[in-house]
Coordinates of C-alpha atoms in Angstrom, one line a residue:
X1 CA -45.3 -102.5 21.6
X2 CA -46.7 -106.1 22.3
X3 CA -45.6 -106.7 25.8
X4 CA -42.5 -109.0 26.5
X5 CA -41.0 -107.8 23.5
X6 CA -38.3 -105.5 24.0
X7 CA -37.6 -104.7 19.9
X8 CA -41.0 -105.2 17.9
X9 CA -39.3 -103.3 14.6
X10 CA -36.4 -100.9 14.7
X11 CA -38.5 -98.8 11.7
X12 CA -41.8 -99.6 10.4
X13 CA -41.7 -99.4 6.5
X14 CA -44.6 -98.2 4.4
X15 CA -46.8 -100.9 2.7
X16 CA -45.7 -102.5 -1.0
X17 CA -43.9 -105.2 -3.1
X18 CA -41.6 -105.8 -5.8
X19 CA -40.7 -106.7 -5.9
X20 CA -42.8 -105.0 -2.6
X21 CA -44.9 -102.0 -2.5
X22 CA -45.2 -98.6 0.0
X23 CA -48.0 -96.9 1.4
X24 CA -50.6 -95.2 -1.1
X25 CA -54.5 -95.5 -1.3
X26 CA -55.0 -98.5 -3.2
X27 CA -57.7 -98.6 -6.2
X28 CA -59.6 -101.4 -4.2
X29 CA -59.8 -101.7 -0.5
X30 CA -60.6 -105.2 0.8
X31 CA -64.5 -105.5 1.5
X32 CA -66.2 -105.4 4.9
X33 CA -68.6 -108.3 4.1
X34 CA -68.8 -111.5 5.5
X35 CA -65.9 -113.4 3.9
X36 CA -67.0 -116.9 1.8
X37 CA -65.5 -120.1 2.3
X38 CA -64.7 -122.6 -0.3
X39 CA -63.9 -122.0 -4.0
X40 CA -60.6 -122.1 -6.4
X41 CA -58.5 -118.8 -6.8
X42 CA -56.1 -119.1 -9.7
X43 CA -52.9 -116.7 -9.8
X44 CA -51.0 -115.5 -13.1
X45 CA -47.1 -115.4 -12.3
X46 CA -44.7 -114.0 -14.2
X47 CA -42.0 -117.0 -13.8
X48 CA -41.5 -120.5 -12.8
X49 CA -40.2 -120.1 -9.1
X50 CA -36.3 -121.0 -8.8
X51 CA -37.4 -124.0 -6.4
X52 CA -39.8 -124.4 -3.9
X53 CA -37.4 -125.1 -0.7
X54 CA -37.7 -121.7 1.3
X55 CA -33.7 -121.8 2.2
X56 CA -32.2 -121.9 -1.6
X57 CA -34.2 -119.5 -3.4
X58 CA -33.8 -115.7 -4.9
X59 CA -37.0 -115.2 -7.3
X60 CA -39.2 -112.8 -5.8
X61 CA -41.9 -114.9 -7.5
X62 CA -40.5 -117.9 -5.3
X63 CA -42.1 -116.1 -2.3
X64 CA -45.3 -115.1 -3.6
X65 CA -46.0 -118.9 -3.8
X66 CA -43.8 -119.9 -0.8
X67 CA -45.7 -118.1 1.7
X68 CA -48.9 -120.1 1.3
X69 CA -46.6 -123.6 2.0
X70 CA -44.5 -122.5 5.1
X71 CA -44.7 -120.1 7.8
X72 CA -42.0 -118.2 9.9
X73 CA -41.5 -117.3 13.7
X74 CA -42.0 -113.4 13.0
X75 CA -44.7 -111.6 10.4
X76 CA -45.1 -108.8 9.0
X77 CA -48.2 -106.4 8.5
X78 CA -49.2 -104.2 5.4
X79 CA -46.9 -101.6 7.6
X80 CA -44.2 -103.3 8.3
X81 CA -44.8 -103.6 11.8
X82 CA -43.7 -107.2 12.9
X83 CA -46.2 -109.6 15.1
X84 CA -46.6 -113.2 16.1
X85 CA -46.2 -115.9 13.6
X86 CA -45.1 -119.4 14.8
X87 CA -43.9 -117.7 17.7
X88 CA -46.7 -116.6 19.8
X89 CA -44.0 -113.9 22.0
X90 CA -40.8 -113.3 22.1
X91 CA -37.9 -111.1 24.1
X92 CA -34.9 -110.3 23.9
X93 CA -31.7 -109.8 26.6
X94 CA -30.9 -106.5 27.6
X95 CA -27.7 -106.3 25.9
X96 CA -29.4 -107.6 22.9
X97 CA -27.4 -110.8 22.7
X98 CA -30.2 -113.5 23.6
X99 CA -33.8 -113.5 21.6
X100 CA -35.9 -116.5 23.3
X101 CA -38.9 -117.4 21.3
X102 CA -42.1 -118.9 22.7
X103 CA -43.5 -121.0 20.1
X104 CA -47.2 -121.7 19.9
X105 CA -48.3 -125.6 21.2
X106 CA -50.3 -128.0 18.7
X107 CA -49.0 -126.5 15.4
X108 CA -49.1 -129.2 12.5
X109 CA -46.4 -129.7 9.5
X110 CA -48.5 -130.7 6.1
X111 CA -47.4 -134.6 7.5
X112 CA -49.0 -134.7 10.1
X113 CA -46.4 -134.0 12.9
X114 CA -46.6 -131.4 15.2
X115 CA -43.7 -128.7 14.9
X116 CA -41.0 -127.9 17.8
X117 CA -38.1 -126.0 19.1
X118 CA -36.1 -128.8 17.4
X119 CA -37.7 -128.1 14.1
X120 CA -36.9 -124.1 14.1
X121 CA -33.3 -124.9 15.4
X122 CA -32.7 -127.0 12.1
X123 CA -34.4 -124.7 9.5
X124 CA -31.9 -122.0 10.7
X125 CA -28.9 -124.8 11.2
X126 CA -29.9 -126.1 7.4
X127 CA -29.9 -122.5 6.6
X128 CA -26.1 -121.8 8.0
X129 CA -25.0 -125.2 6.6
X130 CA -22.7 -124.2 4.2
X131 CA -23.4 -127.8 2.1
X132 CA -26.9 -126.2 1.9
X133 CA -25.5 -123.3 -0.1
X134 CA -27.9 -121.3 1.1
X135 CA -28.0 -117.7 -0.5
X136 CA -29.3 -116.4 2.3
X137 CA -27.0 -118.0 4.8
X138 CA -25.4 -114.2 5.7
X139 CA -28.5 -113.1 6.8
X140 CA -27.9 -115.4 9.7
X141 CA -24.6 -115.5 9.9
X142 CA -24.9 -113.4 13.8
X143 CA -26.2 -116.5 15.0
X144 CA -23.7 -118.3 17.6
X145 CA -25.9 -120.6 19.1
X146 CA -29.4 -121.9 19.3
X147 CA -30.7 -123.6 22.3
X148 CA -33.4 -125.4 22.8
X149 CA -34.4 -126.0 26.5
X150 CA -37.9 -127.4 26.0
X151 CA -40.3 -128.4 22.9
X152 CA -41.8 -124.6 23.0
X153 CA -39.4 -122.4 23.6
X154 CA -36.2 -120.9 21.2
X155 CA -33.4 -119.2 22.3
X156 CA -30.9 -117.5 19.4
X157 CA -27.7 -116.3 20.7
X158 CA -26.1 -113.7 18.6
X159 CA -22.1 -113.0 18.4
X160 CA -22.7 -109.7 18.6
X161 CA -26.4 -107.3 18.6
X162 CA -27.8 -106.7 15.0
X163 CA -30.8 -104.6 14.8
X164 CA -32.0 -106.2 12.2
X165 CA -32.3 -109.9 13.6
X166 CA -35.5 -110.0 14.4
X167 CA -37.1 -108.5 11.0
X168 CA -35.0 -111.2 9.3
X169 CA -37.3 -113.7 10.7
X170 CA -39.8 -112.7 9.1
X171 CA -39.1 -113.3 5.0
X172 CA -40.2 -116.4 3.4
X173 CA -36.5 -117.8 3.5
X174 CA -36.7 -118.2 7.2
X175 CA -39.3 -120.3 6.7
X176 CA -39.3 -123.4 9.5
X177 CA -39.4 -126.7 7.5
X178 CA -39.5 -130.4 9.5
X179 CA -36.3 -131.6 10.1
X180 CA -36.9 -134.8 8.6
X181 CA -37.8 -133.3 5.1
X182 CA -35.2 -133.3 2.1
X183 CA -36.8 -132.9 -1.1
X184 CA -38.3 -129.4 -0.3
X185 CA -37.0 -128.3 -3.7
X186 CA -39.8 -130.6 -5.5
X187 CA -41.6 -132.1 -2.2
X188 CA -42.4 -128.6 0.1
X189 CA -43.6 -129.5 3.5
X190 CA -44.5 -126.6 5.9
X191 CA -47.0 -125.8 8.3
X192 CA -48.3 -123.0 6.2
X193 CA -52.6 -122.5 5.2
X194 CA -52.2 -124.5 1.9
X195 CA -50.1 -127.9 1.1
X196 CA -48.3 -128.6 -2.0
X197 CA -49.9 -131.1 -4.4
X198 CA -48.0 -130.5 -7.0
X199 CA -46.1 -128.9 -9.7
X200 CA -45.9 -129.3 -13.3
X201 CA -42.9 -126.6 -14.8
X202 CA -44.1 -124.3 -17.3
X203 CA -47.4 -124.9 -16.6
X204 CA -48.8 -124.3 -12.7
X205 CA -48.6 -125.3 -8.7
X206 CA -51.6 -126.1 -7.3
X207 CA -52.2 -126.1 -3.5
X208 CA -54.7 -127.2 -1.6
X209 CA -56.4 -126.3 1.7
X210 CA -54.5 -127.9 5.1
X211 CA -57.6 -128.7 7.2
X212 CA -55.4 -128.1 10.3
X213 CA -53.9 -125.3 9.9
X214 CA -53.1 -123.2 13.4
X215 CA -55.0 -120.2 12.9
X216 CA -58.9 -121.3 12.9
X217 CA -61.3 -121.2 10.0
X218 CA -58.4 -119.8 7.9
X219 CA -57.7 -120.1 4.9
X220 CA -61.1 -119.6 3.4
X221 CA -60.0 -121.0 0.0
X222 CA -59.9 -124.4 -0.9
X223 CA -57.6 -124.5 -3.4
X224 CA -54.9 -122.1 -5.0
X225 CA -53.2 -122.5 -8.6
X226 CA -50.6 -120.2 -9.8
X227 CA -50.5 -120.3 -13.4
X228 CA -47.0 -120.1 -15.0
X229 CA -47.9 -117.2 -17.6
X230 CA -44.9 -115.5 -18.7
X231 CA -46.2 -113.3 -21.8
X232 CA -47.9 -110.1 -20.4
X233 CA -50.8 -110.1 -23.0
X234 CA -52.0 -113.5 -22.7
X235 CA -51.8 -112.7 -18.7
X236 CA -54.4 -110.1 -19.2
X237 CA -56.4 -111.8 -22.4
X238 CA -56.9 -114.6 -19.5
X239 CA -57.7 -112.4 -16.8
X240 CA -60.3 -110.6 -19.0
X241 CA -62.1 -113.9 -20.3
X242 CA -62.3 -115.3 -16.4
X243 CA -59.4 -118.0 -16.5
X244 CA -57.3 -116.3 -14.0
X245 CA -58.9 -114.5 -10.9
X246 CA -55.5 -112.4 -10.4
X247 CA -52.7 -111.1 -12.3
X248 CA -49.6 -110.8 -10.1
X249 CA -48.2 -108.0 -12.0
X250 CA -50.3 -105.6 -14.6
X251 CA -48.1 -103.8 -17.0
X252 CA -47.7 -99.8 -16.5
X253 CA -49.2 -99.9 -20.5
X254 CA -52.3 -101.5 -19.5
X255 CA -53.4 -99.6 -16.1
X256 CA -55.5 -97.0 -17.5
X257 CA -57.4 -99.4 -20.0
X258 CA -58.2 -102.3 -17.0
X259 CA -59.9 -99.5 -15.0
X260 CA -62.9 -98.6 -17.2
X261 CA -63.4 -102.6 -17.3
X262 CA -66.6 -103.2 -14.7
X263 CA -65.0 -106.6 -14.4
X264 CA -61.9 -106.1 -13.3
X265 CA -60.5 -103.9 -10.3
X266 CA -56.9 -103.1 -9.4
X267 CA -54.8 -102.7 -6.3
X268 CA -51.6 -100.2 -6.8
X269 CA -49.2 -98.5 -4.7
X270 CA -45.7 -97.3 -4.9
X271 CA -42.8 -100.1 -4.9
X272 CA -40.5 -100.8 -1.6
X273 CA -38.0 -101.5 -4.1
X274 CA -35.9 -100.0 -7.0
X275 CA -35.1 -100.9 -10.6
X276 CA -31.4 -100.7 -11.6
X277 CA -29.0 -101.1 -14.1
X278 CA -26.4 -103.3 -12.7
X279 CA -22.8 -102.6 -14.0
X280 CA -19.9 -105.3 -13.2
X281 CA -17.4 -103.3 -11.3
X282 CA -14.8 -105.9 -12.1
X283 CA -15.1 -106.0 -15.7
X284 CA -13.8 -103.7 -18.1
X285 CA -15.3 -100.6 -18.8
X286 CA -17.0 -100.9 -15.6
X287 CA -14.6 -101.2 -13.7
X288 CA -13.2 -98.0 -14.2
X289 CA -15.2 -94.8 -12.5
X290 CA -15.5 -92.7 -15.2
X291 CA -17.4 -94.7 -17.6
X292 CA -19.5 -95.7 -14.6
X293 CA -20.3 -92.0 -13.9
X294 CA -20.6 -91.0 -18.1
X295 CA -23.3 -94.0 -18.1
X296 CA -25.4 -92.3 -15.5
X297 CA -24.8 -88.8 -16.9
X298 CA -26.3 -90.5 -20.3
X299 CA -29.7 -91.4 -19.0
X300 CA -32.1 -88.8 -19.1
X301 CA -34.5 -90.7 -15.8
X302 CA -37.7 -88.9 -16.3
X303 CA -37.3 -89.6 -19.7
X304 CA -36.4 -93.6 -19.5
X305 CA -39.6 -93.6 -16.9
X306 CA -42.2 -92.5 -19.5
X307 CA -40.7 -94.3 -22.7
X308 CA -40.7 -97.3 -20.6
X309 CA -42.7 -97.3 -17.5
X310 CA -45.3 -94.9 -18.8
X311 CA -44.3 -92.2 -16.4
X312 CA -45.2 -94.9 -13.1
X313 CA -42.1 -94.8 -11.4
X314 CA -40.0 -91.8 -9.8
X315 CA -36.1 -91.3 -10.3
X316 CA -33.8 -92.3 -8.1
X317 CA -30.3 -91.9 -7.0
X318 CA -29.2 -94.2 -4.9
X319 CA -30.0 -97.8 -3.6
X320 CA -32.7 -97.2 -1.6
X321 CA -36.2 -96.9 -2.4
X322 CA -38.3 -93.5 -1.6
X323 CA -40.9 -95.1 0.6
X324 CA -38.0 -95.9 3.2
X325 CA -37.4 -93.6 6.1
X326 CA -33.9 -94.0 5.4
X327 CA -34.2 -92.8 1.7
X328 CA -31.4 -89.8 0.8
X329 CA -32.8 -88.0 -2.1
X330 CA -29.6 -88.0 -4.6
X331 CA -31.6 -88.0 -8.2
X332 CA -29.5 -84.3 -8.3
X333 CA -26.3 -85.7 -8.4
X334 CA -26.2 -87.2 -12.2
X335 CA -28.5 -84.5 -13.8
X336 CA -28.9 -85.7 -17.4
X337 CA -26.0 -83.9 -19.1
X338 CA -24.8 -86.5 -23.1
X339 CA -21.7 -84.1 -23.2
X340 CA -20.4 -84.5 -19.6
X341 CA -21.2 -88.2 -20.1
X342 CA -19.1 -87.9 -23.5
X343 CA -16.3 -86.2 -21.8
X344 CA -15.6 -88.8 -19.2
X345 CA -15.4 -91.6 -22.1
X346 CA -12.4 -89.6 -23.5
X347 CA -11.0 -89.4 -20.0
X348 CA -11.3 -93.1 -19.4
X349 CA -9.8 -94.0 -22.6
X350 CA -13.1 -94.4 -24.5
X351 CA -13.1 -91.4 -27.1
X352 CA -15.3 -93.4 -29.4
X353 CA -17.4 -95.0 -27.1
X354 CA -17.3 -99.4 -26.9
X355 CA -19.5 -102.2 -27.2
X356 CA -21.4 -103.6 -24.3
X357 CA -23.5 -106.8 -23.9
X358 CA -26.9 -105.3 -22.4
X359 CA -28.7 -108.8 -20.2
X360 CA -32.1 -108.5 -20.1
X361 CA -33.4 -111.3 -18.1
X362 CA -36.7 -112.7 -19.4
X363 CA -39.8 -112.9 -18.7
X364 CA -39.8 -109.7 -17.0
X365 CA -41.1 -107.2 -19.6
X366 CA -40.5 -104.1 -17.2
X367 CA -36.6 -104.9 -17.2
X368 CA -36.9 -105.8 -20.9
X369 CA -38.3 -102.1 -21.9
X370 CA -35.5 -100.3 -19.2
X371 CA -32.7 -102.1 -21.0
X372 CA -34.2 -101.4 -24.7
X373 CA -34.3 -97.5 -23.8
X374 CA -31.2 -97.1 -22.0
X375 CA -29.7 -98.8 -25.0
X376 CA -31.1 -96.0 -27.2
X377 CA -29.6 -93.3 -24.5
X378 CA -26.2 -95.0 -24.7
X379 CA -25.7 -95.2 -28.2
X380 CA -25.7 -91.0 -28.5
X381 CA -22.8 -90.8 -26.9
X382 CA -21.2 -94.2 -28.4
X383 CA -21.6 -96.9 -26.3
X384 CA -23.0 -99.6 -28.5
X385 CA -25.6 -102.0 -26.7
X386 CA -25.9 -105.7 -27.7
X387 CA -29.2 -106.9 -26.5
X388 CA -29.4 -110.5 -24.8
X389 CA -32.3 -111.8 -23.3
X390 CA -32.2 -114.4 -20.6
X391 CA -34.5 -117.1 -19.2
X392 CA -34.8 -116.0 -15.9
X393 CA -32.8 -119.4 -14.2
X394 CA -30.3 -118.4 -16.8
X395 CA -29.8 -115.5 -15.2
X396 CA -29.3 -116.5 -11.8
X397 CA -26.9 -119.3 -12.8
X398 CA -24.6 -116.7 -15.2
X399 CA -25.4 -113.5 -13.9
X400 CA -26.3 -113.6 -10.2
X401 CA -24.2 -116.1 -9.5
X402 CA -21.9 -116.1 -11.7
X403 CA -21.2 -113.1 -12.0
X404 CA -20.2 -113.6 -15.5
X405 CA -21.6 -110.0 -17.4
X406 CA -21.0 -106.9 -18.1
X407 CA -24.4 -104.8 -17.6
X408 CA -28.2 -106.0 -17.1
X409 CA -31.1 -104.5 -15.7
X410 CA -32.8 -105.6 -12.7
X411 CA -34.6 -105.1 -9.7
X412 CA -34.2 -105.5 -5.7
X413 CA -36.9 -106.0 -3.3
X414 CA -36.8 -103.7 -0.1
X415 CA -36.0 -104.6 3.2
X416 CA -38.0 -104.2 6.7
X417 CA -34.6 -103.0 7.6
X418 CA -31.8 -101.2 5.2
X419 CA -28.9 -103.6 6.2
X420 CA -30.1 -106.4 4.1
X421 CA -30.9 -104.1 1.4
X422 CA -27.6 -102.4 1.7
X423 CA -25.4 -105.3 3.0
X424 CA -25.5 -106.5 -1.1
X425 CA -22.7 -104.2 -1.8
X426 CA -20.1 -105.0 1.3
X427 CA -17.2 -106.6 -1.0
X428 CA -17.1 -110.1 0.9
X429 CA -21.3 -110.4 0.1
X430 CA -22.8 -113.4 -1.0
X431 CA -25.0 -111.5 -3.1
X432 CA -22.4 -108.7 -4.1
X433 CA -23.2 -109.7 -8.2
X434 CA -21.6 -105.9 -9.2
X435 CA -18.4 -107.0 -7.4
X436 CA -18.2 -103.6 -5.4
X437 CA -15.0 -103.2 -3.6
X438 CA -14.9 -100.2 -1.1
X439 CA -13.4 -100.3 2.7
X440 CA -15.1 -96.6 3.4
X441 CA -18.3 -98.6 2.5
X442 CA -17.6 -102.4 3.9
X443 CA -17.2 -100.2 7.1
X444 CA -20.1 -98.2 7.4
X445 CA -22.7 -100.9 7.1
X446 CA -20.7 -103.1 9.7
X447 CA -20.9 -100.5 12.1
X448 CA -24.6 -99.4 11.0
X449 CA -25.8 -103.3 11.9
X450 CA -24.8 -103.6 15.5
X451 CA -26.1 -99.7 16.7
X452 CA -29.4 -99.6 18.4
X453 CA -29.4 -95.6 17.7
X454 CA -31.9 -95.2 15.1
X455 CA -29.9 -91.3 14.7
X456 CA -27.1 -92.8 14.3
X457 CA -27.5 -95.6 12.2
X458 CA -29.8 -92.9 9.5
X459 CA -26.9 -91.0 9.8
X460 CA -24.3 -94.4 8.6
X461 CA -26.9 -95.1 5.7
X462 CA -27.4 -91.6 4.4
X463 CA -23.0 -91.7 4.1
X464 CA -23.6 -95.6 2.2
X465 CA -25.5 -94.4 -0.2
X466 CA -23.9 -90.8 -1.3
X467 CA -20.8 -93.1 -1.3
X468 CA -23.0 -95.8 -4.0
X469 CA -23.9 -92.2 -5.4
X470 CA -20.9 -91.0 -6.3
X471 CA -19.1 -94.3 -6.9
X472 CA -22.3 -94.7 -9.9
X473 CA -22.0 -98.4 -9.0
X474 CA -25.0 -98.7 -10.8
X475 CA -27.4 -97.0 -12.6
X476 CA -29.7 -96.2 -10.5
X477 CA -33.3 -95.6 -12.6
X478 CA -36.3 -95.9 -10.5
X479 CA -38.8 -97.2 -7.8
X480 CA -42.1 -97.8 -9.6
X481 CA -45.7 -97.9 -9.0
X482 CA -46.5 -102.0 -8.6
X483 CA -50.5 -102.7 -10.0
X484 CA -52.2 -105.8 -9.0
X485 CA -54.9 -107.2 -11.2
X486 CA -58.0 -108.8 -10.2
X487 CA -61.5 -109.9 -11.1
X488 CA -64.2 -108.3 -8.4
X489 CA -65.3 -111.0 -7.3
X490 CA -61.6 -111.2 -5.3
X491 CA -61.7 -109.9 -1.3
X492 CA -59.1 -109.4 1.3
X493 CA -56.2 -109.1 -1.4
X494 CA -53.8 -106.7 0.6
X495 CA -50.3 -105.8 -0.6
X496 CA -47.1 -106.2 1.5
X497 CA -44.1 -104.4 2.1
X498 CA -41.8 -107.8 1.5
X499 CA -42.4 -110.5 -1.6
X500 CA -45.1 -112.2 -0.5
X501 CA -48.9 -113.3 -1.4
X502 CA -50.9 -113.9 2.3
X503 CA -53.8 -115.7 1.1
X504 CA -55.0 -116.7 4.0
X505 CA -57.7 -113.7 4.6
X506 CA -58.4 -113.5 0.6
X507 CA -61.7 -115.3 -0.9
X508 CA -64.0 -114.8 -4.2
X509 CA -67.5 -113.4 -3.5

């Protein structure tokens, strides 16, 4: 533990993305030689990000192009083990109350200004704002206070200790942006190893090199395009013929076939995150328990994970991911079981089954083939799917924050710490899309945040989700296997356990 710091990480995570990825021996380490400088690497993304201002945005694929623009007080390692970002040290008070931040001197913004203490104290004030609508504003909600007693230093005063704090700091939405700056949606100005230069929707972002950029002789790039490519074929067609350098996700299909290709090599590893089916809670059928609980008796997991995911992936039973140390093995509790399933329609008033609208948000093919398959496993026991599918800002606007649906599928990105993953489901949560509603449960996680017990607090989690569990306030499918693609020529690619691409220690041979 770095020395100053009193709390460096509560629990260190295993290495992944999704969404986030855990700890497994990938099938390409990053190469001891001398690193080159200079050259283009050009990115295949799955989706147009929701924005590109840190403090509004959801899209996991937001991040992966965020994290190049902007930089945060606190980072993260391949481990999740936290260490100095714009902050250079930190410590906290004894009681936990007080975290004062030591910021390191001469570091530029993309204009040319050198950032502050007053800088940081906006980005999280512009972040709590509620005319910012930020949807990550109750991530920071423990924040009373932030002083600011010279240019260097930071000092957060909390309402009351939250063990996660200081993890929070370190996800692309606490990125620190200038004060002055208001088109970030369109205009992004950070202090981060590349500047924007601009973006054309549909079609790519393109970044550049920022000459003075804090760390020294970093980034080795010179320029970074991420190509809007949201068809999964013409992804790989263009990562085969040399267009792209590196395709952000490779489809569970295509794994086997891109590693006899000398050209190409792969980085994989199990996901920090889960794919669901998310059920509206307030809605009819959903919002009764039994048809919840007869949907998760109807889908036969293994099964859905090699029609779909071809077999990369490994049930689960809860929200929570099994690379987490806080992970509850509960695939037991729903065994697969078409009768038991049938039997609790008739109980809820469904003897003949009913129609659902299935959401499947586009373009993300994985959550396309898990809706298409449960669909199949639903209608033997007569629940009728209507397929939809979604542009993906469609789905934010109707789904996520609308709430406005009855079922889609969906993933969520793990956490350096379970109360943001968890936190979702408290019934007053911004991002409570399923509209759970359960006291037992609200409590739990409120009491789980402010402990400093790690015991304890594994003890509180294990209870949240056997209470998710048994509640089946989703279906709960599967944490799969994430699969980078790359052409050989691409070093220093290294996979993280939160949504982002660090580019800053990647170059092409």
């Amino acid at each position: 533990m770095r020395k100053g710091m009193l709390i460096a990480t509560l629990f260190s995570i295993l290495v992944g993305i999704i969404a986030g990825c855990g700890v497994a021996k990938p099938s390409s380490t990053p190469s001891e030689a001398k690193p080159s400088k200079g050259g283009t690497l050009t990115i295949a993304i799955s989706a147009n990000p929701d924005g590109l201002d840190p403090h509004k945005t959801v899209a996991a694929v937001t991040f992966e192009v965020t994290k190049s623009i902007y930089d945060t007080l606190v980072e993260t390692d391949t481990q999740g083990n936290l260490h100095p970002g714009l902050a250079e040290r930190w410590e906290a008070s004894e009681d936990g109350l007080r975290w004062t931040f030591y910021l390191r001197k001469g570091v530029k913004f993309h204009n040319g200004r050198e950032m502050t203490s007053a800088d940081v104290k906006a980005s999280f004030e512009r972040i709590l704002n509620p005319e910012t609508k930020s949807p990550r504003a109750k991530d920071y909600a423990i924040i009373e206070e932030i002083e600011t007693p010279d240019d260097y230093t930071v000092v957060f005063v909390l309402k009351e200790p939250r063990a996660a704090f200081l993890s929070n700091l370190a996800y692309g939405w606490a990125a620190i942006v200038p004060v002055e700056e208001e088109d970030l949606r369109n205009h992004p100005v950070g202090t981060g190893p590349f500047r924007f230069v601009e973006w054309v929707p549909d079609s790519h972002i393109k970044l550049k090199r920022f000459d003075d950029y804090f760390l020294k002789g970093r980034p080795y790039l010179d320029e970074v395009v991420f190509k809007v490519m949201p068809d999964p074929a013409a992804k790989l067609a263009a990562l085969k013929a040399g267009e792209v350098d590196v395709v952000d996700q490779v489809p569970p299909q295509e794994v086997e076939g891109l590693r006899g290709d000398p050209a190409l090599k792969l980085i994989q590893a199990p996901v920090n995150g889960i794919y669901i089916m998310a059920l509206n809670n307030a809605r009819e059928p959903f919002s009764k328990k039994e048809v919840r609980q007869a949907i998760t008796y109807a889908v036969d997991k293994k099964g859905l994970i090699n029609a779909a995911q071809w077999g990369q992936g490994t049930p689960i039973g809860s929200h929570m991911p099994p690379v987490s140390p806080f992970y509850v093995d509960l695939t037991d509790r729903y065994p697969y079981d078409p009768e038991k399933a049938k039997e609790l329609l008739a109980e809820a008033g469904y003897p003949d089954g009913f129609e659902v609208t299935l959401i499947m948000p586009q373009p993300y093919d994985f959550h396309i083939r898990n809706c298409e398959v449960i669909a199949d496993y639903l209608s033997k026991i007569g629940v009728k799917a209507k397929l939809e599918t979604y542009e993906w800002g469609t789905w934010l606007k109707q789904v996520y924050f609308g709430r406005d649906y009855q079922a889609t599928c969906i993933g969520h990105t793990g956490r350096l710490d379970p109360d943001p993953f968890l936190n979702r489901y408290v019934s007053d949560a911004k991002e409570n899309y399923m509209n759970y509603n359960n006291p037992r449960y609200d409590e739990i996680i409120r009491q789980a945040a402010v402990l400093t017990d790690a015991e304890k607090r594994k003890e509180l989690y294990a209870e949240a989700q056997r209470i998710l569990a048994d509640d089946a306030v989703a279906l709960y499918l599967m944490s799969p296997l994430w699969t980078v693609g790359m052409r050989k020529e691409v070093e220093g690619w290294r996979i993280y356990p939160i949504d982002i691409f660090d580019l800053r220690e990647v170059y092409k041979e």
